[in-house]
Short mmCIF file of C-alpha atoms in Angstrom, two decimals:
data_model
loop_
_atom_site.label_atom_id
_atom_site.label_comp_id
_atom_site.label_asym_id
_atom_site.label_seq_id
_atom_site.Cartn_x
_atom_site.Cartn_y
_atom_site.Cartn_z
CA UNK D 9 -42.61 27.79 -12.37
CA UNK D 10 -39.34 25.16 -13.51
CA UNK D 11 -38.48 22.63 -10.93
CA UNK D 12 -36.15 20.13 -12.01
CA UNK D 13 -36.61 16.02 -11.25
CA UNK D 14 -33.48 14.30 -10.51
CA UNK D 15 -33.74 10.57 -11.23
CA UNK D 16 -30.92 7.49 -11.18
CA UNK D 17 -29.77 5.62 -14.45
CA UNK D 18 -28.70 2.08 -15.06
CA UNK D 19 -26.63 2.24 -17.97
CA UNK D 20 -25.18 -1.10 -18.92
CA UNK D 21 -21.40 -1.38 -19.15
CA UNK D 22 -21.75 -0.72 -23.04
CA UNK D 23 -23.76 2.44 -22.42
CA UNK D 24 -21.43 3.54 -20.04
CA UNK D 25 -18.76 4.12 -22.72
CA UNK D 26 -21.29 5.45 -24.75
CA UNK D 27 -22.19 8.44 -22.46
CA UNK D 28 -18.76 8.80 -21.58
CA UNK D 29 -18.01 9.54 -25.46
CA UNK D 30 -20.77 11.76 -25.67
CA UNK D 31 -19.78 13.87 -22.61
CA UNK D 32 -15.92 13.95 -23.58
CA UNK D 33 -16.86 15.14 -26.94
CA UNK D 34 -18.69 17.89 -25.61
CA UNK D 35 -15.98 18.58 -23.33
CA UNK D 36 -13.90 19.13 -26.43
CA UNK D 37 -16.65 21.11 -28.25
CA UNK D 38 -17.21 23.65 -25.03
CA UNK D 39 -12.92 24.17 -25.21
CA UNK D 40 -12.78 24.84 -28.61
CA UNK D 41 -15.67 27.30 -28.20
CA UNK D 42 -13.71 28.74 -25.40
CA UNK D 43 -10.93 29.39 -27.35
CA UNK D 44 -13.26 31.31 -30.31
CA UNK D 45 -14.97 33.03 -27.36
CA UNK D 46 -11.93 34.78 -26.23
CA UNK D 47 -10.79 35.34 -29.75
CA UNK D 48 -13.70 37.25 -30.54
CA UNK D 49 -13.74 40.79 -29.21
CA UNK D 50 -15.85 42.73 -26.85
CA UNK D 51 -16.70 45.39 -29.39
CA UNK D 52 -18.25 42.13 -31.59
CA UNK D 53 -21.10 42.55 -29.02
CA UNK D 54 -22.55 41.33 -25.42
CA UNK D 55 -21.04 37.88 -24.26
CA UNK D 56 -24.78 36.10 -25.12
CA UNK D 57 -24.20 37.67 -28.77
CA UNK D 58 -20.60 36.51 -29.40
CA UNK D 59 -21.59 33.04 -28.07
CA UNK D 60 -24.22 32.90 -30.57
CA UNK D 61 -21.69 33.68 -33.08
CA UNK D 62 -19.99 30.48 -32.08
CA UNK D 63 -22.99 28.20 -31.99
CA UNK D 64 -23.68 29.46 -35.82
CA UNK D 65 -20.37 28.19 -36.49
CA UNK D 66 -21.27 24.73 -35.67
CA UNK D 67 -22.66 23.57 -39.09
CA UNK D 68 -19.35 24.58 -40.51
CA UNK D 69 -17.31 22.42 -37.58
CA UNK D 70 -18.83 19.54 -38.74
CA UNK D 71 -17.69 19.35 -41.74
CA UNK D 72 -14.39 18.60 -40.69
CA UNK D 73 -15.04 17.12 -36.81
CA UNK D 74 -16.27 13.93 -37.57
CA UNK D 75 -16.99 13.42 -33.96
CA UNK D 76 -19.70 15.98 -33.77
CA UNK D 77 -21.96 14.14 -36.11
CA UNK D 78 -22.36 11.43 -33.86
CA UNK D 79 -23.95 13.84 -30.97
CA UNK D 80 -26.90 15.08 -31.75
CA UNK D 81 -27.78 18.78 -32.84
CA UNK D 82 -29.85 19.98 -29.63
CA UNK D 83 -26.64 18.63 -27.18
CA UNK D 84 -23.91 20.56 -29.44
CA UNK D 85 -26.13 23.96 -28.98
CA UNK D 86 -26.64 23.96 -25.62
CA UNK D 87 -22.97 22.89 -24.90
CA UNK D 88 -21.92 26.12 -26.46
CA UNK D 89 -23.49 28.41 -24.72
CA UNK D 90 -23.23 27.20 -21.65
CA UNK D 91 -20.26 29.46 -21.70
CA UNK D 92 -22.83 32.44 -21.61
CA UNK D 93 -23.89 30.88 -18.19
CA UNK D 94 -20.59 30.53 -16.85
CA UNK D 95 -19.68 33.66 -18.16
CA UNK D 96 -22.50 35.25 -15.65
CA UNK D 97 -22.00 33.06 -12.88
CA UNK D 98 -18.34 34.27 -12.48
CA UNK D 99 -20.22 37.77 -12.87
CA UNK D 100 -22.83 37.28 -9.56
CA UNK D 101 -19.75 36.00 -7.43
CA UNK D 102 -17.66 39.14 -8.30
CA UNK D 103 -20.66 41.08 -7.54
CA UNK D 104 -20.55 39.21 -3.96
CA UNK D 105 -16.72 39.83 -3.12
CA UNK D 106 -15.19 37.12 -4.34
CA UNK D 107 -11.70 37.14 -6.97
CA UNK D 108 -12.22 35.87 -10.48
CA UNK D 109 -10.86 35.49 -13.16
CA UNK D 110 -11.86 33.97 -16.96
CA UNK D 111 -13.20 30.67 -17.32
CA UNK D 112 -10.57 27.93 -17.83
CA UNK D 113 -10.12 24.78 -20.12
CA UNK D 114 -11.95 22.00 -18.64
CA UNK D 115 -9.79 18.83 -18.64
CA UNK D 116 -11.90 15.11 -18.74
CA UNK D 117 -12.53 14.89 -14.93
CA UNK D 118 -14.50 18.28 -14.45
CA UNK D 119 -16.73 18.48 -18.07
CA UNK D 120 -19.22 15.74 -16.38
CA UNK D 121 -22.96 16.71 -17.94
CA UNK D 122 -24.37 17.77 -20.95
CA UNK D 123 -27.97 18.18 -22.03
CA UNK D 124 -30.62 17.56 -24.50
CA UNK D 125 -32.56 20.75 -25.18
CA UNK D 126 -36.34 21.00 -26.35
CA UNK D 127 -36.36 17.18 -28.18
CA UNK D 128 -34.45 14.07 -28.53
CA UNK D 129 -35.41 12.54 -25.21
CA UNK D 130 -38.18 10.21 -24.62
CA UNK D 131 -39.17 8.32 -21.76
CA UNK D 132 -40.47 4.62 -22.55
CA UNK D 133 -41.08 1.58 -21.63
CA UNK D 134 -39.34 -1.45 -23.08
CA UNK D 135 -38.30 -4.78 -21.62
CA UNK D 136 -41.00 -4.49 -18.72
CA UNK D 137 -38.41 -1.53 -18.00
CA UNK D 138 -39.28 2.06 -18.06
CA UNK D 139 -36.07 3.79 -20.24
CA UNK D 140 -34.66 7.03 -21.39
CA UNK D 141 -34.84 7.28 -25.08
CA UNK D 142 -32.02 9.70 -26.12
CA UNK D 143 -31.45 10.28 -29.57
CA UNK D 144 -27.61 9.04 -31.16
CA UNK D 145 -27.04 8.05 -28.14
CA UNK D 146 -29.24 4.63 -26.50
CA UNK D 147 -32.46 3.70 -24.41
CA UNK D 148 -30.90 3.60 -20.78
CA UNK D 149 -33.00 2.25 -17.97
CA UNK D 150 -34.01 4.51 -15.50
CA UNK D 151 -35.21 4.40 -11.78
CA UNK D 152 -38.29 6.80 -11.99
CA UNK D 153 -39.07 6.65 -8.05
CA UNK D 154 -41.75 9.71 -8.48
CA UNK D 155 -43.59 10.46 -11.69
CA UNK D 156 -43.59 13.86 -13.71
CA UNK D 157 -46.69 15.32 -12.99
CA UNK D 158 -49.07 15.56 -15.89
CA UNK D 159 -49.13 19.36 -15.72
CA UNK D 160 -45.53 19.82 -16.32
CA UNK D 161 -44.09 20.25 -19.86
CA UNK D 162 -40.62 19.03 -19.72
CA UNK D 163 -37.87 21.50 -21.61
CA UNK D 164 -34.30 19.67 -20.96
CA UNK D 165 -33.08 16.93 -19.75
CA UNK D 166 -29.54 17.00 -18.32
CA UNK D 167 -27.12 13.56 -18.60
CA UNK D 168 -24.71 14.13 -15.47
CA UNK D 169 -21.66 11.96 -13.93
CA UNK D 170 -20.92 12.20 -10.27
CA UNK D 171 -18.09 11.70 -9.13
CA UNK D 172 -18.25 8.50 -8.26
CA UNK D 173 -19.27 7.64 -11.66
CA UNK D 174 -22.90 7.12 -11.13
CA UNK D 175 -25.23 8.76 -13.58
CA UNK D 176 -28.23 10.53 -12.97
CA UNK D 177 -31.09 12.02 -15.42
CA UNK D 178 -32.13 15.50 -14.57
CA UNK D 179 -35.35 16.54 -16.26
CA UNK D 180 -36.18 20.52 -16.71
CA UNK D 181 -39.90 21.13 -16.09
CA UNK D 182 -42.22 24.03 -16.44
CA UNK D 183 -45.43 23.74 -14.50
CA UNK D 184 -48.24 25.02 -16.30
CA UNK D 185 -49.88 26.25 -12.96
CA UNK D 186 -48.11 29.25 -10.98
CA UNK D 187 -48.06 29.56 -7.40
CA UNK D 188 -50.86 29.86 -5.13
CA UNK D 189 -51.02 33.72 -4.55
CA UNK D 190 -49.62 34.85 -1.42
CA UNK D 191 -52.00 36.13 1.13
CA UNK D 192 -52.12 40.15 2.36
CA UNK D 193 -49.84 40.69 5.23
CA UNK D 194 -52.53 42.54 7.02
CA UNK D 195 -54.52 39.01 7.16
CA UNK D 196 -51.83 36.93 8.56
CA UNK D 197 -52.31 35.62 11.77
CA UNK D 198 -49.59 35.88 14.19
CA UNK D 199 -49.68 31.93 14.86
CA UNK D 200 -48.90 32.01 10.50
CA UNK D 201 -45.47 34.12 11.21
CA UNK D 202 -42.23 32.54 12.70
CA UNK D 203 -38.13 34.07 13.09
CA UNK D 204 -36.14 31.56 12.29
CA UNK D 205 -32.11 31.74 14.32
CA UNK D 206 -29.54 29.07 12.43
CA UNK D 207 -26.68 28.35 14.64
CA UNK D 208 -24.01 25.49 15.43
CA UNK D 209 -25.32 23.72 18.07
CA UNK D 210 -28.90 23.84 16.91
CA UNK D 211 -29.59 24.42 13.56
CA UNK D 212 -32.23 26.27 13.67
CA UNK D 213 -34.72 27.77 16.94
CA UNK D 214 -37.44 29.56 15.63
CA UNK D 215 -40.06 31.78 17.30
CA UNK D 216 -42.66 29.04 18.18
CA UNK D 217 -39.83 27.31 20.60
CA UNK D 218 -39.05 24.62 18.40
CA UNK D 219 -35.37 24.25 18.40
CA UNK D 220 -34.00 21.68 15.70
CA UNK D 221 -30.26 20.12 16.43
CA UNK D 222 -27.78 20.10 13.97
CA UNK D 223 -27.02 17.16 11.70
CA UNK D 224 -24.73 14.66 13.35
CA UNK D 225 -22.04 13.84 10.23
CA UNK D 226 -19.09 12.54 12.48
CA UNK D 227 -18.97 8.91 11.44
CA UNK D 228 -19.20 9.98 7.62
CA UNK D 229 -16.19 12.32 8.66
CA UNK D 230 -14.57 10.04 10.17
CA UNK D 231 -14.80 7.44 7.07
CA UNK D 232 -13.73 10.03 4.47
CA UNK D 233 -10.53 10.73 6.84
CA UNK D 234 -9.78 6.93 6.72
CA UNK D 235 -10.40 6.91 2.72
CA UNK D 236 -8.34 9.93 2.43
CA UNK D 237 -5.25 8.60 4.13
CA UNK D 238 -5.88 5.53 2.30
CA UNK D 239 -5.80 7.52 -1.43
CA UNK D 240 -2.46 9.47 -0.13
CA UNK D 241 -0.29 5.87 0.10
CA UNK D 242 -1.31 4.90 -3.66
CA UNK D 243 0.55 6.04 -6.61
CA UNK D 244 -1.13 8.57 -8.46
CA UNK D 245 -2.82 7.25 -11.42
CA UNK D 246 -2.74 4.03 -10.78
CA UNK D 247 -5.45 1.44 -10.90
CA UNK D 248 -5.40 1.23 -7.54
CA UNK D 249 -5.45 5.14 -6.33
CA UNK D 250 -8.27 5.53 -9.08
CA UNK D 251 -10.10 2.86 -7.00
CA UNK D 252 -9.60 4.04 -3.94
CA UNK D 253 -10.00 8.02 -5.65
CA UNK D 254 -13.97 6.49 -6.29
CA UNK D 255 -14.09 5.67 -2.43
CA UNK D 256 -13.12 8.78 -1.54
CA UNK D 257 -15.40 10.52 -3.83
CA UNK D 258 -18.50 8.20 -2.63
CA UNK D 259 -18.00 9.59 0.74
CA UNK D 260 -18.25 13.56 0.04
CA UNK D 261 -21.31 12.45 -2.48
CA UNK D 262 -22.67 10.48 1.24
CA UNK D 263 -22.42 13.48 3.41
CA UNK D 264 -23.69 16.17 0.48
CA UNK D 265 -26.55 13.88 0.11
CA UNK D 266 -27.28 13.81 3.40
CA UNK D 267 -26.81 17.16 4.13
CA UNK D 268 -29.13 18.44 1.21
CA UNK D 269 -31.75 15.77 2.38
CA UNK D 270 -31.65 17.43 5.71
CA UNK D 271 -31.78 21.05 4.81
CA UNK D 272 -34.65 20.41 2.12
CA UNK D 273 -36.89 18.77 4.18
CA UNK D 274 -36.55 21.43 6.71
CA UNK D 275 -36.86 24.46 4.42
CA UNK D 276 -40.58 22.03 2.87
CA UNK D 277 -41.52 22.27 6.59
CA UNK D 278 -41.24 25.63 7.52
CA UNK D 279 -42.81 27.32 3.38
CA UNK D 280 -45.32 24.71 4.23
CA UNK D 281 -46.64 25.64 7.37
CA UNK D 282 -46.11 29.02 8.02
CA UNK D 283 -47.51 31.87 5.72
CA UNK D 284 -44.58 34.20 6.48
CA UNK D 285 -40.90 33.21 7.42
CA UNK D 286 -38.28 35.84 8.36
CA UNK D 287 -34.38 34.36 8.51
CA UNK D 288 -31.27 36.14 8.69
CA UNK D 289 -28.88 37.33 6.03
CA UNK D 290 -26.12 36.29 6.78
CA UNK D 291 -22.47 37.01 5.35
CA UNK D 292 -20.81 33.60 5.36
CA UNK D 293 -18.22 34.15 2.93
CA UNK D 294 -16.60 36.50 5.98
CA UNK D 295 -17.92 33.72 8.64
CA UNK D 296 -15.55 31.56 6.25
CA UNK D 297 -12.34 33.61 6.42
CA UNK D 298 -12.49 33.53 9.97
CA UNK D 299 -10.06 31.12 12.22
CA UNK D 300 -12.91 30.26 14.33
CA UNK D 301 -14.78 27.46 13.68
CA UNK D 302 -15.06 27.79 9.80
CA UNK D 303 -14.76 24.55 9.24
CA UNK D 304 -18.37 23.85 11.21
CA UNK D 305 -19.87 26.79 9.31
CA UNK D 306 -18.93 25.54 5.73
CA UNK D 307 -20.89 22.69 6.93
CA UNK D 308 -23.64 24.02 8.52
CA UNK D 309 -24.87 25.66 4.69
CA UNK D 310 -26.90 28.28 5.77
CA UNK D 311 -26.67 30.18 2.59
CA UNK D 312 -27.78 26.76 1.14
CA UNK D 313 -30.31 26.72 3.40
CA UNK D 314 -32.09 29.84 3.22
CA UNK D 315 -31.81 29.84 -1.10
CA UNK D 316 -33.77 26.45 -0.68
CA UNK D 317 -36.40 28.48 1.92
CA UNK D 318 -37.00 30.99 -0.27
CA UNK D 319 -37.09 28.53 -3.30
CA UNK D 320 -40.19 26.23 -1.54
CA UNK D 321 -41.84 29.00 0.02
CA UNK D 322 -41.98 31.18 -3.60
CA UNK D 323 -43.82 27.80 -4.59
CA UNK D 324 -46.10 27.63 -1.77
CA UNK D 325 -47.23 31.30 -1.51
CA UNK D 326 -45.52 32.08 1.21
CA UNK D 327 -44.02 35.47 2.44
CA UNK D 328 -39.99 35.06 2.71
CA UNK D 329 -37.58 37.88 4.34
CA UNK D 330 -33.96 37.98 5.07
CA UNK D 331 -33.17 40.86 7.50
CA UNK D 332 -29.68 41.93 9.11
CA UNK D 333 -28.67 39.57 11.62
CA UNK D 334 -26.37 42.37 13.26
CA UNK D 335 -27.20 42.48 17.02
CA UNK D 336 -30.08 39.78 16.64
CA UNK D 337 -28.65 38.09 19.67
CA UNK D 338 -27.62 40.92 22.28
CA UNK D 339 -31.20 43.08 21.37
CA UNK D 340 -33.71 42.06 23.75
CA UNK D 341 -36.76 41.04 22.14
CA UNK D 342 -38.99 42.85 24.79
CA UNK D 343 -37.51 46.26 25.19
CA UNK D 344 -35.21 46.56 22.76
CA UNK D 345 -32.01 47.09 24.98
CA UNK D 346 -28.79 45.96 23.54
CA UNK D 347 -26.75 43.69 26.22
CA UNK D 348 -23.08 42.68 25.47
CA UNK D 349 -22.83 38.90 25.80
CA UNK D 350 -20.21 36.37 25.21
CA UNK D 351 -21.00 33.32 22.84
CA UNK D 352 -20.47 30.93 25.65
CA UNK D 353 -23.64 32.51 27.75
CA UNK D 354 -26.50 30.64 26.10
CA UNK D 355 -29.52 32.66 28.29
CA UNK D 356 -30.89 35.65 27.38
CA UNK D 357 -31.30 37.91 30.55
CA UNK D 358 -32.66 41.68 30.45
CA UNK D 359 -31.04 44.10 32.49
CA UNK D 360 -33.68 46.47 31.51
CA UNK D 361 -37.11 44.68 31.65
CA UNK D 362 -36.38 41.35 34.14
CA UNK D 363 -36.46 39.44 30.88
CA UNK D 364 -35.41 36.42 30.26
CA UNK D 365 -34.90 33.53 27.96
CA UNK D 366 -33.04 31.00 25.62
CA UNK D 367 -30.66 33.01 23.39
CA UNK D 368 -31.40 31.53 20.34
CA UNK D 369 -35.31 32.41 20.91
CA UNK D 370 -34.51 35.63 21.79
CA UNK D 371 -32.85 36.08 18.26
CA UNK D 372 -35.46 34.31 16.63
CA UNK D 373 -37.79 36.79 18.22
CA UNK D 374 -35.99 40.02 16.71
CA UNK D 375 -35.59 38.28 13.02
CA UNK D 376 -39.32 38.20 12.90
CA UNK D 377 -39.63 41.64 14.58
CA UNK D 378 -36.93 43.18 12.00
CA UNK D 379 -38.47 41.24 8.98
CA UNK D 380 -42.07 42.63 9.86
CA UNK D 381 -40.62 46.08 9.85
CA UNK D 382 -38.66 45.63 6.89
CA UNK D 383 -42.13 44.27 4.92
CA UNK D 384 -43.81 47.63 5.96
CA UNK D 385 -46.11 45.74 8.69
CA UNK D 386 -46.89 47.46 12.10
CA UNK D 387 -47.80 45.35 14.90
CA UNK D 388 -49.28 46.84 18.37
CA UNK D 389 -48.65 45.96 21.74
CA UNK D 390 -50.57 42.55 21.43
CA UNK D 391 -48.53 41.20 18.92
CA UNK D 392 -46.58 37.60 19.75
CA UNK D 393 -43.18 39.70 19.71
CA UNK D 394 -44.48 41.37 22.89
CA UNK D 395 -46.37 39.30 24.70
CA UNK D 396 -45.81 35.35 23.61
CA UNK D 397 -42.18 35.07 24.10
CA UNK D 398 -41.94 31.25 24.77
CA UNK D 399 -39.79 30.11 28.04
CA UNK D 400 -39.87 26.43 26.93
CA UNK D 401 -38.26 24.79 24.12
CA UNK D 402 -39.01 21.58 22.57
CA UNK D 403 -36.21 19.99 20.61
CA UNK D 404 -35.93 17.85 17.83
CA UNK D 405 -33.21 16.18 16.83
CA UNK D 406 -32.00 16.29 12.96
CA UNK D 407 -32.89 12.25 12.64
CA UNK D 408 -36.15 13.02 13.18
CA UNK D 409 -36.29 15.63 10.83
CA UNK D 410 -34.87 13.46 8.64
CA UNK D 411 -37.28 10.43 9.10
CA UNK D 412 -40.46 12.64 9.70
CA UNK D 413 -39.83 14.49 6.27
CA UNK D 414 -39.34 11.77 4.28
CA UNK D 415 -42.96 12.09 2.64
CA UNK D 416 -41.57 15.38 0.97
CA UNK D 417 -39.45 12.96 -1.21
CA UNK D 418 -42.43 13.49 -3.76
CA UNK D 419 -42.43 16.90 -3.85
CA UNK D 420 -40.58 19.19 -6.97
CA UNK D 421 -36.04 18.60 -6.11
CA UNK D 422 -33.39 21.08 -7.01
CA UNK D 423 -30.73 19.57 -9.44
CA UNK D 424 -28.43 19.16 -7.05
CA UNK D 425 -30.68 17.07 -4.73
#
């Protein structure tokens, strides 16, 4: 399996400059292969075969672009064809509904990475420092807070900016073990299973009554507001608004972090402990277009969310299922009876069967019932989603999710950690 390792760099001042010529000139590089890509027609071949076309070209380029000979060869390759990936990536969100279009020039603020494939990277230790050796380009000290593990062969490493004009190191492994093998369905225990309900309020209430509350990011909010005023009195492109454009930028990097913390220490806990986890699949990019409180469900990143679930709990062997959240909320989770309720009545009450309990358990309930039936799996009148429905909820707040799962700081990160 690939996991990537996301660590912080300490360039000096002088490095700085360095990396910043090395990621400009691949910004150049990737626009001029642009340009060749969309020169070249689609009868030459399949997008992957008239990139490589371009990337053949590259001996020739040097010849003439001085700059390129001062970045070295495995950086220049990959840089070209990351058009290929771009190229597909526009593909999966047209398959999803959304309107694109072709990929565009990238001016000097949005080319920020580039990436050493196969060789030219080294990590060392010099100065009583551990660095990052990169060829053509200088040793940079790193902050490696968790090692590699020994198993892992390491492919790429990837030199990004944020926006605040940090750099981090992000190193491409392959682990050399697969995943544990995930046990039968018939031999899970219904204790192993839980639904899983994401909402506003509380994040997520799953079928053992746990109920997890939403991360509180009103104070970050409320700084980036300040900031943002702040950057609208300056004069664009000054020193000053630049300054203040860094501030600005620090505080959407502060609540992403956060955010991601949250969510991938809660996804750890749940492929961790449970050997089958049913969710819903839900359509947020409809949720979004909505008047209603879109602004709380861009935040709330479910779809982030449940990608990272089924990420962890691929790696751990566990069973993952998204099922269709239509109804999840009105069915009852005993009988099966569909109630109309408003969103403002937070109890689930049967009119049917007496029934009655916390709405978001009830959903969590019928996920788990819905993703059992969708995996083929009959369960008989003893099962938990007839007879255990819990009437008390314990409730944890996202801070303690937070502290409790720091330990999972050591386990495998996604890039964008």
């Amino acid at each position: 399996m690939n996991y990537n390792y996301r660590y912080r760099l300490k360039p000096t001042p002088a490095q700085r400059e360095t990396l910043d010529y090395h990621r400009d000139t691949c910004r150049q590089l990737y626009n001029h292969a642009l340009y060749r890509f969309n020169q070249i027609p689609e009868s030459a071949g399949t997008v992957k075969q008239r990139v490589r076309t371009i990337r053949d070209e590259l001996p020739d380029l040097k010849e003439w672009w001085d700059e390129l000979t001062d970045i070295y060869s495995k950086v220049l390759q990959p840089t070209v064809m990351r058009i290929a990936k771009n190229v597909k990536a526009l593909g999966k969100l047209k398959e999803r509904g959304y309107n694109v279009g072709q990929l565009n020039w990238k001016p000097p603020r949005a080319f920020r990475s580039f990436t050493y494939n196969q060789s030219g990277f080294e990590l060392d230790k010099k100065g009583g420092q551990t660095v990052l050796s990169l060829s053509k380009l200088a040793d940079i000290p790193i902050r490696l807070h968790r090692a590699i593990p020994e198993d892992a062969t390491v492919k790429e490493v990837t030199l990004k900016k944020e926006t605040d004009g940090e750099w981090f190191a992000i190193f491409g492994v392959e682990m050399d073990t697969g995943p544990p093998p995930k046990p039968s369905l018939s031999d899970i225990d219904a204790d192993a299973m839980v639904g899983i309900d994401v909402g506003i309020l509380k994040y997520a209430h799953d079928t053992d009554g746990t109920a997890v509350e939403s991360l509180n990011l009103s104070t970050e909010r409320e700084r980036l507001e300040r900031e943002q005023r702040a950057l609208s009195r300056k004069e664009h492109g000054s020193a000053n608004w630049e300054r203040q454009r860094q501030r600005v930028a620090e505080c959407h990097l502060r609540i992403k972090r956060k955010r991601r913390d949250f969510l991938h220490k809660l996804s750890n806990y749940y492929a961790r402990k449970y050997e089958l986890v049913a969710v819903e699949d839900l359509d947020v990019k409809e949720m979004l277009e909505s008047p209603r409180n879109s602004r709380n469900t861009a935040s709330a990143a479910w779809n982030t969310f449940t990608d990272m679930l089924e990420t962890k709990c691929e790696r751990e062997g566990t069973h993952f299922v998204a099922v269709d959240p239509e109804g999840t909320t009105k069915e009852c989770g005993r009988c099966g009876i569909t109630t109309d309720k408003p969103l403002w009545v937070r109890e689930h009450s049967c009119p049917s069967c007496g029934f009655e309990a916390d709405r978001d358990a009830n959903a969590a309930w019928n996920i788990l019932s819905r993703g059992l039936t969708d995996l083929g799996v009959g369960h008989s009148e003893g099962t938990p989603v007839e007879t255990a429905l819990p009437t008390d909820i314990d409730s944890v707040s996202a801070k303690r999710v937070v502290e409790a799962g720091s330990p999972t700081l050591n386990e495998p990160a996604l890039a964008g950690e």
